[in-house]
Amino acid sequence: MKMIVLGGSPKGEISVTMQYVHYLEIQYPEIIFQKRFPAHDIRRLEENEEAFEQLIEDIRRADAILWAFPLYILCVCSQYLRFVELVEERGVVEAFAGKPAASLSTSIHFFDHIAHDYIKAVCEDWKMNFIAMHSPAMDDLTKAEGRQALEHFFSFFLHLAGQKHPACQQFPSIPPQKPRYHSVSTPVSIHSVEACNITVIADSTEGSLGNMIERFASCFSGGVEIVDLNRIKMLSGCMGCLHCGPKNMCRYDKADEVRRIYEEKIHPADVLVIAGTIRGRWVSSLLKAFIDRGFFHTHQPFLTGKQVALFLDGSLTSNPVLHSGLSDYIACQGGSLIDTICDETEDCSFIDGCIDTLAEKIDTAQEYSYRKSQTFPAIAGMNLFRDEVYMHLRMVFHGDHRFYHRNKIYKTLPHKRPLALLGYRLIGGITSLPPVQRKMVRNMKTFMLTPYKPVLASAAREARRGQKENGPEATDERCTKRKGP
Ligand SMILES: Cc1cc2nc3c(=O)[nH]c(=O)nc-3n(C[C@H](O)[C@H](O)[C@H](O)COP(=O)(O)O)c2cc1C
């Protein structure tokens, strides 16, 4: 069997993921592995049509396809995305049709499910027969059980690749045509009293997306800073060199404008709008390259306290993976995603209304200091980073280690709270005694409310005191302090 391996690391052969492929080569000598490196060779594939055609021809002749890639910011790297775009742009999707496929990634398991779903969705779009995924942690190959799991995955894949099974579809198809948005009404006018810096980062300022940005910008009398990624100097996507590990310096810092845009336009902003064009199953590789290059922040959130909105040009309802990827990314960076607005409906006045509402929400959230609560992705994601940086990542990411110390992130590790731990152990001991347990179970509902009673009693006392001193109007004012134009 001829198995083509599509390497998804910008580092080409010198990649952690490829070590897993080498292991498979050793274990399965009967398989002819043809390794290709579209992420590493992306420039050549873009510029040299013959090289691209040769790769597609190799794919056509292969019996099966193994997508082998590292996780890059909740998905695959921008160079791999660009390869997927090229296949669609150049109309050679048919070379993949009917081929059995599997995905193999390496990562620290930070949203690895999203990258695998992305690849699966691409396989479905290209009428491939997606069979299996395997997502080891970076060092699993060094462990016996990790090697065994890899072999189980590959044997499973090979077994089913030899059979003809209809492929099930998990993701909704992308509609072929999409309506174009243009503004059809007068935008709201926000004269915010609060100083508010608003930055839009866009992979296009033309067409539908450009019209959405224009309407949004016209809502704010204070102006909006728009960065069109087509007009900035960005030499490359992230190359995965980890130059950023020790001190958060990127090797391209002086050579192009990416760092400057982050530092001068995004860091000082109160509100960030990410405006992207959906291409297939993700946003454009241009926007993804800019996001990947933000990795100079390594594992330190850089959107903390900011309001964020997403403008998307394309089909969002058929792309649930993309939406959770982007919103989880924003949440993990500490951002508060206010709204996602997509131009997939034909009803332009509806989109006008959504943009106006977004502008109002931004202004109101600024005024009331409202930010969305952190939920599972941000909390679990940060705990994963904390544990990884505390353990092996600190070997490379010294900047993160210092940041986590300084910001007391390590203080949330259970063993760093010995008194609390001791208290819970004691209480755990007491509540495990059968008579105490019986009593607790009988009164569980009221028992669970014990910690809140003093809080509510004290709030009630304070409210009574406040009303006595300021009168009953004081509380009403809290939700009616809107400012006029
Ligand atoms: C820019 C960048 C972004 C990354 N993003 C993620 C991520 O979102 N989730 C994750 O689990 N690992 C992430 N990683 C870790 C890599 O996926 C991991 O180190 C992988 O093994 C590298 O494989 P490679 O050597 O084949 O490129 C990232 C690494 C880099 C350099």
Coordinates of C-alpha atoms and ligand atoms in Angstrom, one line a residue:
M1 CA 0.0 0.0 0.0
K2 CA 1.2 3.5 -0.9
M3 CA 0.6 5.9 2.0
I4 CA 1.2 9.5 1.3
V5 CA 2.0 11.5 4.4
L6 CA 1.2 15.2 4.3
G7 CA 3.5 16.8 6.8
G8 CA 1.9 19.8 8.5
S9 CA 4.9 21.2 10.4
P10 CA 6.6 24.4 9.1
K11 CA 9.8 22.6 10.3
G12 CA 9.4 19.9 7.6
E13 CA 11.3 16.7 8.4
I14 CA 12.9 18.1 11.6
S15 CA 9.6 17.9 13.4
V16 CA 8.3 16.1 16.5
T17 CA 5.3 14.9 14.5
M18 CA 7.5 13.3 11.9
Q19 CA 9.2 11.2 14.6
Y20 CA 5.9 9.4 15.0
V21 CA 5.8 8.9 11.3
H22 CA 9.4 7.5 11.4
Y23 CA 8.3 5.1 14.1
L24 CA 5.4 3.9 11.9
E25 CA 7.9 3.4 9.0
I26 CA 10.0 1.2 11.2
Q27 CA 7.0 -0.8 12.5
Y28 CA 5.2 -1.2 9.1
P29 CA 7.9 -2.0 6.5
E30 CA 5.3 -3.4 4.1
I31 CA 3.8 0.1 3.7
I32 CA 5.4 2.5 1.2
F33 CA 5.5 5.8 3.0
Q34 CA 5.8 8.8 0.7
K35 CA 6.5 11.8 2.9
R36 CA 5.7 15.3 1.6
F37 CA 6.0 18.6 3.4
P38 CA 3.4 21.0 2.1
A39 CA 3.6 23.3 5.2
H40 CA 7.3 23.6 5.0
D41 CA 7.4 23.9 1.2
I42 CA 4.4 26.2 0.9
R43 CA 6.3 29.1 -0.8
R44 CA 7.6 26.7 -3.5
L45 CA 4.1 25.1 -4.0
E46 CA 2.6 28.6 -4.4
E47 CA 5.2 29.8 -6.8
N48 CA 6.1 26.7 -8.8
E49 CA 3.1 25.2 -10.4
E50 CA 5.0 22.1 -11.5
A51 CA 6.0 21.3 -8.0
F52 CA 2.4 21.7 -6.9
E53 CA 1.2 19.5 -9.8
Q54 CA 3.8 16.8 -8.9
L55 CA 2.5 16.7 -5.3
I56 CA -1.1 16.4 -6.5
E57 CA -0.1 13.6 -8.9
D58 CA 1.6 11.8 -6.0
I59 CA -1.6 12.1 -4.0
R60 CA -3.7 10.9 -7.0
R61 CA -1.5 7.7 -7.1
A62 CA -1.6 7.1 -3.4
D63 CA -3.8 4.4 -1.8
A64 CA -4.3 6.3 1.5
I65 CA -3.5 9.7 3.0
L66 CA -2.1 10.4 6.5
W67 CA -2.4 14.0 7.6
A68 CA 0.5 14.5 10.1
F69 CA 0.6 17.9 11.7
P70 CA 1.4 19.8 14.9
L71 CA -1.3 21.9 16.7
Y72 CA -0.8 25.6 16.0
I73 CA -3.2 27.9 17.9
L74 CA -6.1 25.6 18.2
C75 CA -5.9 24.4 14.6
V76 CA -3.2 23.5 12.0
C77 CA -0.5 26.1 11.1
S78 CA -1.2 28.8 8.5
Q79 CA 1.1 27.2 6.0
Y80 CA -0.9 24.0 6.1
L81 CA -4.2 26.0 5.8
R82 CA -2.6 27.7 2.7
F83 CA -2.0 24.3 1.2
V84 CA -5.7 23.4 1.7
E85 CA -6.7 26.8 0.1
L86 CA -4.4 26.1 -2.9
V87 CA -6.0 22.7 -3.5
E88 CA -9.4 24.4 -3.6
E89 CA -8.2 27.4 -5.5
R90 CA -6.6 25.3 -8.2
G91 CA -9.5 23.0 -8.5
V92 CA -7.7 19.7 -7.8
V93 CA -9.9 18.4 -4.9
E94 CA -10.8 15.4 -7.1
A95 CA -7.3 14.0 -6.5
F96 CA -8.3 13.3 -2.9
A97 CA -11.8 12.0 -3.5
G98 CA -12.5 8.4 -2.3
K99 CA -9.1 8.1 -0.6
P100 CA -9.0 6.6 2.9
A101 CA -7.6 9.2 5.3
A102 CA -6.5 9.6 8.9
S103 CA -5.1 12.4 11.0
L104 CA -2.1 12.2 13.4
S105 CA -1.1 15.2 15.4
T106 CA 1.3 16.0 18.2
S107 CA 0.6 18.7 20.8
I108 CA 0.1 19.4 24.4
H109 CA -3.6 18.6 24.0
F110 CA -4.7 22.2 24.1
F111 CA -7.8 22.1 21.9
D112 CA -6.4 19.3 19.8
H113 CA -10.0 18.1 19.1
I114 CA -10.6 21.2 17.1
A115 CA -7.7 20.7 14.7
H116 CA -8.7 17.1 14.2
D117 CA -12.3 18.1 13.5
Y118 CA -11.0 20.7 11.0
I119 CA -9.1 18.0 9.1
K120 CA -12.1 15.7 9.2
A121 CA -14.4 18.4 7.9
V122 CA -11.9 19.1 5.0
C123 CA -11.9 15.3 4.3
E124 CA -15.7 15.3 4.1
D125 CA -15.7 18.3 1.8
W126 CA -13.2 16.5 -0.5
K127 CA -15.2 13.3 -0.4
M128 CA -12.5 11.3 1.3
N129 CA -13.1 8.4 3.5
F130 CA -12.0 9.6 6.9
I131 CA -11.2 6.7 9.2
A132 CA -9.3 7.5 12.3
M133 CA -7.5 10.1 14.4
H134 CA -4.7 9.9 16.8
S135 CA -3.5 12.8 19.0
P136 CA -0.6 11.9 21.3
A137 CA 1.0 14.4 23.6
M138 CA 4.5 15.4 22.4
D139 CA 6.4 12.9 24.5
D140 CA 4.1 9.9 24.2
L141 CA 6.4 8.2 21.8
T142 CA 9.0 7.9 24.6
K143 CA 6.6 5.7 26.6
A144 CA 5.7 2.1 25.9
E145 CA 2.0 2.7 26.1
G146 CA 2.3 5.7 23.8
R147 CA 4.0 3.6 21.1
Q148 CA 1.4 0.9 21.6
A149 CA -1.5 3.4 21.2
L150 CA 0.2 4.7 18.0
E151 CA 0.4 1.1 16.6
H152 CA -3.2 0.4 17.5
F153 CA -4.3 3.5 15.7
F154 CA -2.3 2.7 12.6
S155 CA -3.3 -0.9 12.4
F156 CA -7.0 0.1 12.8
F157 CA -6.5 2.6 10.0
L158 CA -4.8 0.1 7.7
H159 CA -7.4 -2.5 8.3
L160 CA -10.3 -0.3 7.3
A161 CA -8.4 1.5 4.6
G162 CA -8.4 -1.7 2.7
Q163 CA -12.2 -2.0 2.8
K164 CA -14.9 0.0 1.0
H165 CA -17.2 1.6 3.6
P166 CA -19.4 4.6 2.9
A167 CA -18.1 7.6 4.8
C168 CA -20.5 9.2 7.3
Q169 CA -20.9 12.9 7.2
Q170 CA -20.5 14.8 10.6
F171 CA -20.4 18.4 9.4
P172 CA -23.0 20.3 7.5
S173 CA -22.0 21.1 3.9
I174 CA -20.9 24.6 3.0
P175 CA -23.4 26.3 0.7
P176 CA -21.8 27.1 -2.7
Q177 CA -23.2 30.6 -3.0
K178 CA -23.2 33.3 -0.3
P179 CA -25.1 36.6 -0.2
R180 CA -23.2 39.8 -0.2
Y181 CA -23.8 42.4 2.6
H182 CA -24.1 46.1 2.1
S183 CA -25.5 48.6 4.6
V184 CA -29.2 49.6 3.9
S185 CA -30.0 51.9 6.8
T186 CA -28.5 54.7 8.9
P187 CA -26.2 53.4 11.6
V188 CA -26.6 54.2 15.3
S189 CA -24.5 56.9 16.6
I190 CA -22.5 56.1 19.7
H191 CA -21.0 59.2 21.4
S192 CA -19.2 57.4 24.2
V193 CA -18.1 59.5 27.1
E194 CA -15.7 56.7 28.2
A195 CA -12.5 56.9 26.3
C196 CA -12.5 53.7 24.2
N197 CA -9.8 52.5 21.8
I198 CA -11.2 50.3 19.1
T199 CA -9.1 48.3 16.7
V200 CA -10.2 46.2 13.8
I201 CA -7.8 43.5 12.4
A202 CA -9.0 42.4 9.0
D203 CA -7.9 40.0 6.3
S204 CA -9.9 42.1 3.8
T205 CA -11.4 45.6 3.8
E206 CA -13.3 45.0 0.6
G207 CA -16.6 43.4 -0.3
S208 CA -19.0 42.2 2.3
L209 CA -16.4 42.3 5.1
G210 CA -15.3 45.8 4.2
N211 CA -19.0 46.9 4.3
M212 CA -19.5 45.4 7.7
I213 CA -16.3 47.1 9.0
E214 CA -17.4 50.4 7.5
R215 CA -20.8 50.3 9.1
F216 CA -19.3 49.4 12.4
A217 CA -16.8 52.2 12.3
S218 CA -19.4 54.7 11.3
C219 CA -21.3 54.0 14.6
F220 CA -18.5 55.5 16.7
S221 CA -17.9 59.2 16.6
G222 CA -14.5 58.6 18.3
G223 CA -13.1 56.7 15.4
V224 CA -11.9 53.1 14.9
E225 CA -8.4 52.0 13.9
I226 CA -8.5 49.5 11.0
V227 CA -5.5 47.3 10.2
D228 CA -5.7 45.6 6.9
L229 CA -3.4 42.6 7.0
N230 CA -2.9 42.8 3.2
R231 CA -1.2 46.2 3.8
I232 CA 1.3 45.3 6.5
K233 CA 4.7 43.6 6.1
M234 CA 4.4 40.0 7.3
L235 CA 7.3 37.9 6.1
S236 CA 5.9 34.5 7.1
G237 CA 3.6 32.6 9.3
C238 CA 5.1 31.2 12.5
M239 CA 8.0 28.8 11.8
G240 CA 7.9 27.1 15.2
C241 CA 11.5 27.9 16.0
L242 CA 10.6 28.8 19.6
H243 CA 12.9 31.8 19.6
C244 CA 10.1 33.3 21.7
G245 CA 10.6 30.8 24.5
P246 CA 13.2 32.6 26.8
K247 CA 12.1 36.2 26.4
N248 CA 9.1 36.4 24.1
M249 CA 11.2 37.8 21.3
C250 CA 10.3 36.6 17.7
R251 CA 13.0 36.1 15.1
Y252 CA 11.0 38.4 12.8
D253 CA 10.6 41.2 15.3
K254 CA 12.8 43.6 13.5
A255 CA 12.2 42.2 10.0
D256 CA 8.5 42.8 9.7
E257 CA 5.5 44.7 11.2
V258 CA 3.7 41.9 13.1
R259 CA 5.0 42.6 16.6
R260 CA 4.5 46.4 16.1
I261 CA 0.8 45.8 15.2
Y262 CA 0.3 43.7 18.3
E263 CA 2.0 46.1 20.6
E264 CA 0.8 49.4 19.1
K265 CA -2.7 48.5 17.9
I266 CA -3.9 45.4 19.9
H267 CA -2.3 45.8 23.4
P268 CA -3.6 49.4 24.0
A269 CA -7.1 48.6 22.5
D270 CA -10.2 48.3 24.8
V271 CA -12.1 46.7 22.0
L272 CA -10.7 44.3 19.3
V273 CA -12.7 43.3 16.3
I274 CA -11.3 40.3 14.4
A275 CA -12.7 40.4 10.8
G276 CA -12.0 37.4 8.8
T277 CA -12.9 35.7 5.5
I278 CA -14.0 32.1 5.9
R279 CA -12.2 30.0 3.4
G280 CA -13.5 26.4 3.4
R281 CA -13.4 25.3 7.0
W282 CA -11.3 28.0 8.7
V283 CA -10.6 31.7 8.3
S284 CA -8.1 32.7 5.7
S285 CA -4.5 31.6 6.0
L286 CA -3.5 35.3 6.0
L287 CA -5.5 35.9 9.2
K288 CA -4.3 32.6 10.7
A289 CA -0.7 33.5 9.9
F290 CA -1.2 36.8 11.9
I291 CA -2.8 34.8 14.8
D292 CA 0.0 32.2 14.7
R293 CA 2.6 34.9 14.8
G294 CA 1.0 36.2 18.0
F295 CA 2.6 33.1 19.6
F296 CA 5.5 35.4 20.7
H297 CA 3.2 35.9 23.7
T298 CA 3.7 32.1 24.2
H299 CA 1.3 31.0 27.0
Q300 CA 0.6 34.4 28.4
P301 CA -2.9 35.8 27.7
F302 CA -2.8 39.1 25.9
L303 CA -6.5 40.0 25.6
T304 CA -7.3 40.2 29.3
G305 CA -10.1 42.6 30.0
K306 CA -10.7 43.5 26.4
Q307 CA -14.0 43.3 24.6
V308 CA -13.8 41.3 21.4
A309 CA -16.1 40.9 18.4
L310 CA -15.9 38.6 15.4
F311 CA -17.0 39.7 11.9
L312 CA -17.0 36.7 9.5
D313 CA -17.5 36.7 5.8
G314 CA -18.8 33.3 4.8
S315 CA -20.9 30.5 6.1
L316 CA -20.8 30.2 9.9
T317 CA -23.7 27.9 10.5
S318 CA -22.1 25.2 8.5
N319 CA -18.8 25.7 10.4
P320 CA -19.4 24.9 14.0
V321 CA -15.8 23.9 14.5
L322 CA -14.5 27.2 13.3
H323 CA -16.7 29.2 15.6
S324 CA -15.8 27.2 18.7
G325 CA -12.1 27.4 17.7
L326 CA -12.2 31.2 17.4
S327 CA -14.3 31.8 20.5
D328 CA -12.2 29.4 22.6
Y329 CA -9.1 31.2 21.4
I330 CA -10.4 34.6 22.4
A331 CA -11.6 33.2 25.8
C332 CA -8.2 31.6 26.5
Q333 CA -6.5 34.9 25.7
G334 CA -8.7 36.5 28.4
G335 CA -11.0 38.3 25.9
S336 CA -14.7 38.8 26.4
L337 CA -16.4 37.8 23.1
I338 CA -19.4 40.1 22.9
D339 CA -20.8 39.0 19.5
T340 CA -20.1 37.2 16.3
I341 CA -21.6 38.7 13.2
C342 CA -21.6 36.8 10.0
D343 CA -22.9 37.9 6.6
E344 CA -24.5 34.6 5.6
T345 CA -28.1 35.9 5.6
E346 CA -29.5 37.7 2.6
D347 CA -31.3 40.2 4.9
C348 CA -28.9 43.1 5.0
S349 CA -31.1 45.1 7.3
F350 CA -30.8 42.3 9.9
I351 CA -27.0 42.5 9.7
D352 CA -27.3 46.3 10.0
G353 CA -29.3 45.8 13.2
C354 CA -26.7 43.2 14.5
I355 CA -23.8 45.7 14.0
D356 CA -25.7 48.5 15.7
T357 CA -26.6 46.3 18.6
L358 CA -22.9 45.3 18.9
A359 CA -21.9 48.9 19.0
E360 CA -24.4 49.6 21.7
K361 CA -23.3 46.5 23.7
I362 CA -19.7 47.5 23.5
D363 CA -20.5 51.0 24.8
T364 CA -22.7 49.7 27.6
A365 CA -20.3 47.0 28.6
Q366 CA -17.6 49.6 28.8
E367 CA -19.8 51.8 31.0
Y368 CA -20.8 49.0 33.4
S369 CA -17.4 47.2 33.3
Y370 CA -19.2 44.1 32.1
R371 CA -17.1 41.3 30.8
K372 CA -18.3 37.8 30.0
S373 CA -17.5 35.2 32.7
Q374 CA -14.7 32.8 32.0
T375 CA -16.1 29.3 31.2
F376 CA -14.7 25.9 30.8
P377 CA -12.4 26.5 27.8
A378 CA -10.6 29.4 29.4
I379 CA -10.5 27.9 32.9
A380 CA -9.4 24.4 31.7
G381 CA -7.1 25.8 29.1
M382 CA -5.3 28.0 31.7
N383 CA -5.0 25.1 34.1
L384 CA -3.4 23.0 31.4
F385 CA -0.9 25.7 30.5
R386 CA -0.1 26.3 34.2
D387 CA 0.6 22.6 34.7
E388 CA 2.6 22.2 31.5
V389 CA 4.7 25.4 32.2
Y390 CA 5.2 24.4 35.8
M391 CA 6.6 21.0 34.6
H392 CA 8.3 20.5 31.3
L393 CA 7.5 23.6 29.2
R394 CA 9.5 25.8 31.5
M395 CA 12.7 24.3 30.0
V396 CA 12.0 26.4 26.9
F397 CA 9.4 29.0 28.0
H398 CA 11.3 30.8 30.7
G399 CA 9.2 33.9 30.0
D400 CA 6.0 32.1 30.9
H401 CA 7.5 30.7 34.0
R402 CA 8.4 34.2 35.2
F403 CA 5.0 35.5 34.2
Y404 CA 3.1 32.7 36.0
H405 CA 5.2 33.4 39.1
R406 CA 4.6 37.2 39.0
N407 CA 0.9 36.8 38.3
K408 CA 0.4 34.2 41.1
I409 CA -0.9 31.7 38.5
Y410 CA 1.1 28.9 40.3
K411 CA -0.8 29.8 43.5
T412 CA -3.8 28.0 42.1
L413 CA -1.9 24.7 42.1
P414 CA -3.5 22.6 44.9
H415 CA -0.1 21.8 46.6
K416 CA 0.6 25.6 46.7
R417 CA -2.4 26.1 49.1
P418 CA -1.3 23.8 52.0
L419 CA -3.7 25.4 54.5
A420 CA -6.8 25.1 52.3
L421 CA -5.7 21.5 51.5
L422 CA -5.3 20.7 55.2
G423 CA -8.8 22.2 55.9
Y424 CA -10.4 20.2 53.2
R425 CA -8.7 17.0 54.4
L426 CA -10.0 17.6 57.9
I427 CA -13.5 18.4 56.7
G428 CA -13.3 15.4 54.4
G429 CA -12.4 13.2 57.4
I430 CA -15.2 14.5 59.5
T431 CA -17.8 14.2 56.7
S432 CA -16.8 10.6 56.0
L433 CA -18.0 9.6 59.5
P434 CA -21.2 7.6 59.0
P435 CA -23.4 9.6 61.5
V436 CA -22.2 12.9 60.0
Q437 CA -22.7 11.6 56.5
R438 CA -26.3 10.5 57.2
K439 CA -27.1 13.9 58.6
M440 CA -25.5 15.7 55.7
V441 CA -27.4 13.6 53.1
R442 CA -30.7 14.2 54.9
N443 CA -30.1 18.0 54.8
M444 CA -28.0 18.2 51.6
K445 CA -29.9 21.0 50.0
T446 CA -29.6 23.3 53.0
F447 CA -26.1 22.1 53.8
M448 CA -25.0 23.3 50.3
L449 CA -26.3 26.8 51.1
T450 CA -24.2 27.2 54.3
P451 CA -21.4 29.4 52.8
Y452 CA -23.9 31.9 51.2
K453 CA -25.9 32.7 54.3
P454 CA -23.4 35.2 55.9
V455 CA -22.8 36.8 52.5
L456 CA -26.5 37.5 51.9
A457 CA -27.0 38.6 55.5
S458 CA -24.1 41.1 55.2
A459 CA -25.4 42.3 51.7
A460 CA -28.8 42.9 53.2
R461 CA -27.4 44.9 56.1
E462 CA -25.3 47.0 53.7
A463 CA -28.3 47.7 51.4
R464 CA -30.4 48.8 54.4
R465 CA -27.7 51.1 55.5
G466 CA -27.2 52.5 52.0
Q467 CA -30.9 53.2 51.6
K468 CA -31.0 54.9 54.9
E469 CA -28.1 57.2 53.9
N470 CA -28.8 57.8 50.2
G471 CA -32.5 57.1 49.7
P472 CA -34.1 54.4 47.5
E473 CA -33.0 56.1 44.2
A474 CA -29.4 55.1 44.6
T475 CA -30.0 51.5 43.5
D476 CA -32.2 52.6 40.5
E477 CA -29.4 54.8 39.3
R478 CA -27.1 51.7 38.9
C479 CA -29.0 50.5 35.9
T480 CA -30.1 53.8 34.4
K481 CA -26.8 55.7 34.2
R482 CA -26.9 55.7 30.4
K483 CA -25.5 58.9 28.9
G484 CA -27.2 60.9 26.3
P485 CA -25.6 62.1 23.0
Ligands
LIG1 C1 3.0 28.6 17.2 C2 2.7 27.4 18.0 C3 1.4 27.2 18.4 C4 1.0 26.1 19.1 N1 -0.3 25.9 19.4 C5 -0.6 24.8 20.1 C6 -2.0 24.6 20.5 O1 -2.9 25.4 20.2 N2 -2.3 23.5 21.1 C7 -1.4 22.5 21.5 O2 -1.7 21.6 22.1 N3 -0.1 22.7 21.2 C8 0.3 23.8 20.5 N4 1.6 24.0 20.1 C9 2.6 22.9 20.4 C10 2.9 22.0 19.2 O3 1.7 21.5 18.6 C11 3.8 20.9 19.6 O4 5.0 21.4 20.1 C12 4.1 20.0 18.4 O5 4.6 18.7 18.9 C13 5.1 20.5 17.5 O6 5.3 19.6 16.4 P1 6.3 19.7 15.2 O7 7.7 19.7 15.8 O8 6.0 18.5 14.4 O9 6.0 21.0 14.5 C14 2.0 25.1 19.4 C15 3.3 25.3 19.1 C16 3.7 26.5 18.3 C17 5.1 26.7 17.9

